[in-house]
Amino acid sequence: APAFAELTEPDNLLVSGDKLLASSGNAIYSVAAGATPTVVETFPSAVTALTLSPSGELTVGLESGKLLISGKEV
C-alpha cells in the first residue's frame, strides 16, 4: 500500500471515532489521507503507549513512567 502520511518516529496507532491518531516521539498527531499530520498534544517525554479508556478518554503512557488519562496524571 502506498504511504499517505509521514512522521519522523511513527509508533503507536489508535482509531478514535473518525480519527487516526499516531504518536511520534513526544507528540500525538491526527493523521488523515491527503493531509499533513497535525499535532494533537505534546508531552515532556516520549509516548510509549496510546489507548482509549472504556469511557472514551485518551490514555497515554510516557517513557518517564507517567500515565495520563484525559491529560491528568494517575
Short mmCIF file of C-alpha atoms in Angstrom, two decimals:
data_model
loop_
_atom_site.label_atom_id
_atom_site.label_comp_id
_atom_site.label_asym_id
_atom_site.label_seq_id
_atom_site.Cartn_x
_atom_site.Cartn_y
_atom_site.Cartn_z
CA ALA A 1 0.00 0.00 0.00
CA PRO A 2 1.28 3.49 -0.72
CA ALA A 3 2.24 5.79 2.15
CA PHE A 4 -0.32 8.50 2.86
CA ALA A 5 1.47 10.39 5.66
CA GLU A 6 4.98 10.86 7.02
CA LEU A 7 6.10 11.15 10.65
CA THR A 8 9.71 11.17 11.89
CA GLU A 9 9.23 8.45 14.55
CA PRO A 10 5.83 6.79 13.97
CA ASP A 11 4.92 4.45 16.79
CA ASN A 12 1.58 3.83 18.49
CA LEU A 13 -1.60 3.96 16.40
CA LEU A 14 -5.15 4.47 17.65
CA VAL A 15 -8.51 4.87 15.94
CA SER A 16 -10.65 7.35 17.87
CA GLY A 17 -14.05 7.94 16.30
CA ASP A 18 -13.32 9.04 12.75
CA LYS A 19 -9.69 10.00 13.51
CA LEU A 20 -6.44 8.06 13.24
CA LEU A 21 -4.03 9.11 15.98
CA ALA A 22 -0.33 8.25 15.95
CA SER A 23 2.47 9.01 18.35
CA SER A 24 5.86 10.18 17.15
CA GLY A 25 8.45 11.00 19.79
CA ASN A 26 6.80 13.13 22.46
CA ALA A 27 3.76 14.13 20.37
CA ILE A 28 0.42 12.70 19.30
CA TYR A 29 -0.73 13.52 15.76
CA SER A 30 -4.03 13.31 13.94
CA VAL A 31 -3.33 11.62 10.61
CA ALA A 32 -5.57 11.66 7.52
CA ALA A 33 -5.01 10.67 3.90
CA GLY A 34 -4.09 13.63 1.74
CA ALA A 35 -3.49 15.96 4.71
CA THR A 36 -0.45 16.99 6.69
CA PRO A 37 -0.42 15.32 10.15
CA THR A 38 -1.45 17.82 12.84
CA VAL A 39 -0.24 17.86 16.45
CA VAL A 40 -2.99 16.98 18.93
CA GLU A 41 -0.88 17.13 22.08
CA THR A 42 2.78 17.15 23.20
CA PHE A 43 4.40 15.76 26.36
CA PRO A 44 7.67 16.21 28.30
CA SER A 45 8.87 12.70 27.32
CA ALA A 46 8.29 10.17 24.55
CA VAL A 47 4.89 8.50 24.20
CA THR A 48 5.19 4.72 24.73
CA ALA A 49 1.50 3.71 24.86
CA LEU A 50 -1.72 5.10 23.47
CA THR A 51 -5.28 3.85 24.04
CA LEU A 52 -8.82 4.90 24.91
CA SER A 53 -10.32 4.21 28.34
CA PRO A 54 -13.66 2.34 28.46
CA SER A 55 -15.38 5.74 28.70
CA GLY A 56 -13.52 7.07 25.62
CA GLU A 57 -10.85 9.16 27.37
CA LEU A 58 -7.44 9.36 25.70
CA THR A 59 -4.95 7.43 27.84
CA VAL A 60 -1.21 7.99 27.29
CA GLY A 61 1.81 6.20 28.76
CA LEU A 62 5.09 8.11 28.75
CA GLU A 63 8.70 6.93 28.71
CA SER A 64 9.13 8.73 32.05
CA GLY A 65 6.73 6.21 33.63
CA LYS A 66 3.80 8.61 33.90
CA LEU A 67 0.29 7.56 32.89
CA LEU A 68 -2.18 10.25 31.83
CA ILE A 69 -5.93 9.90 31.35
CA SER A 70 -7.52 12.91 29.64
CA GLY A 71 -4.36 14.88 30.44
CA LYS A 72 -4.44 14.11 34.18
CA GLU A 73 -1.70 12.05 35.80
CA VAL A 74 -2.88 8.91 37.61
#
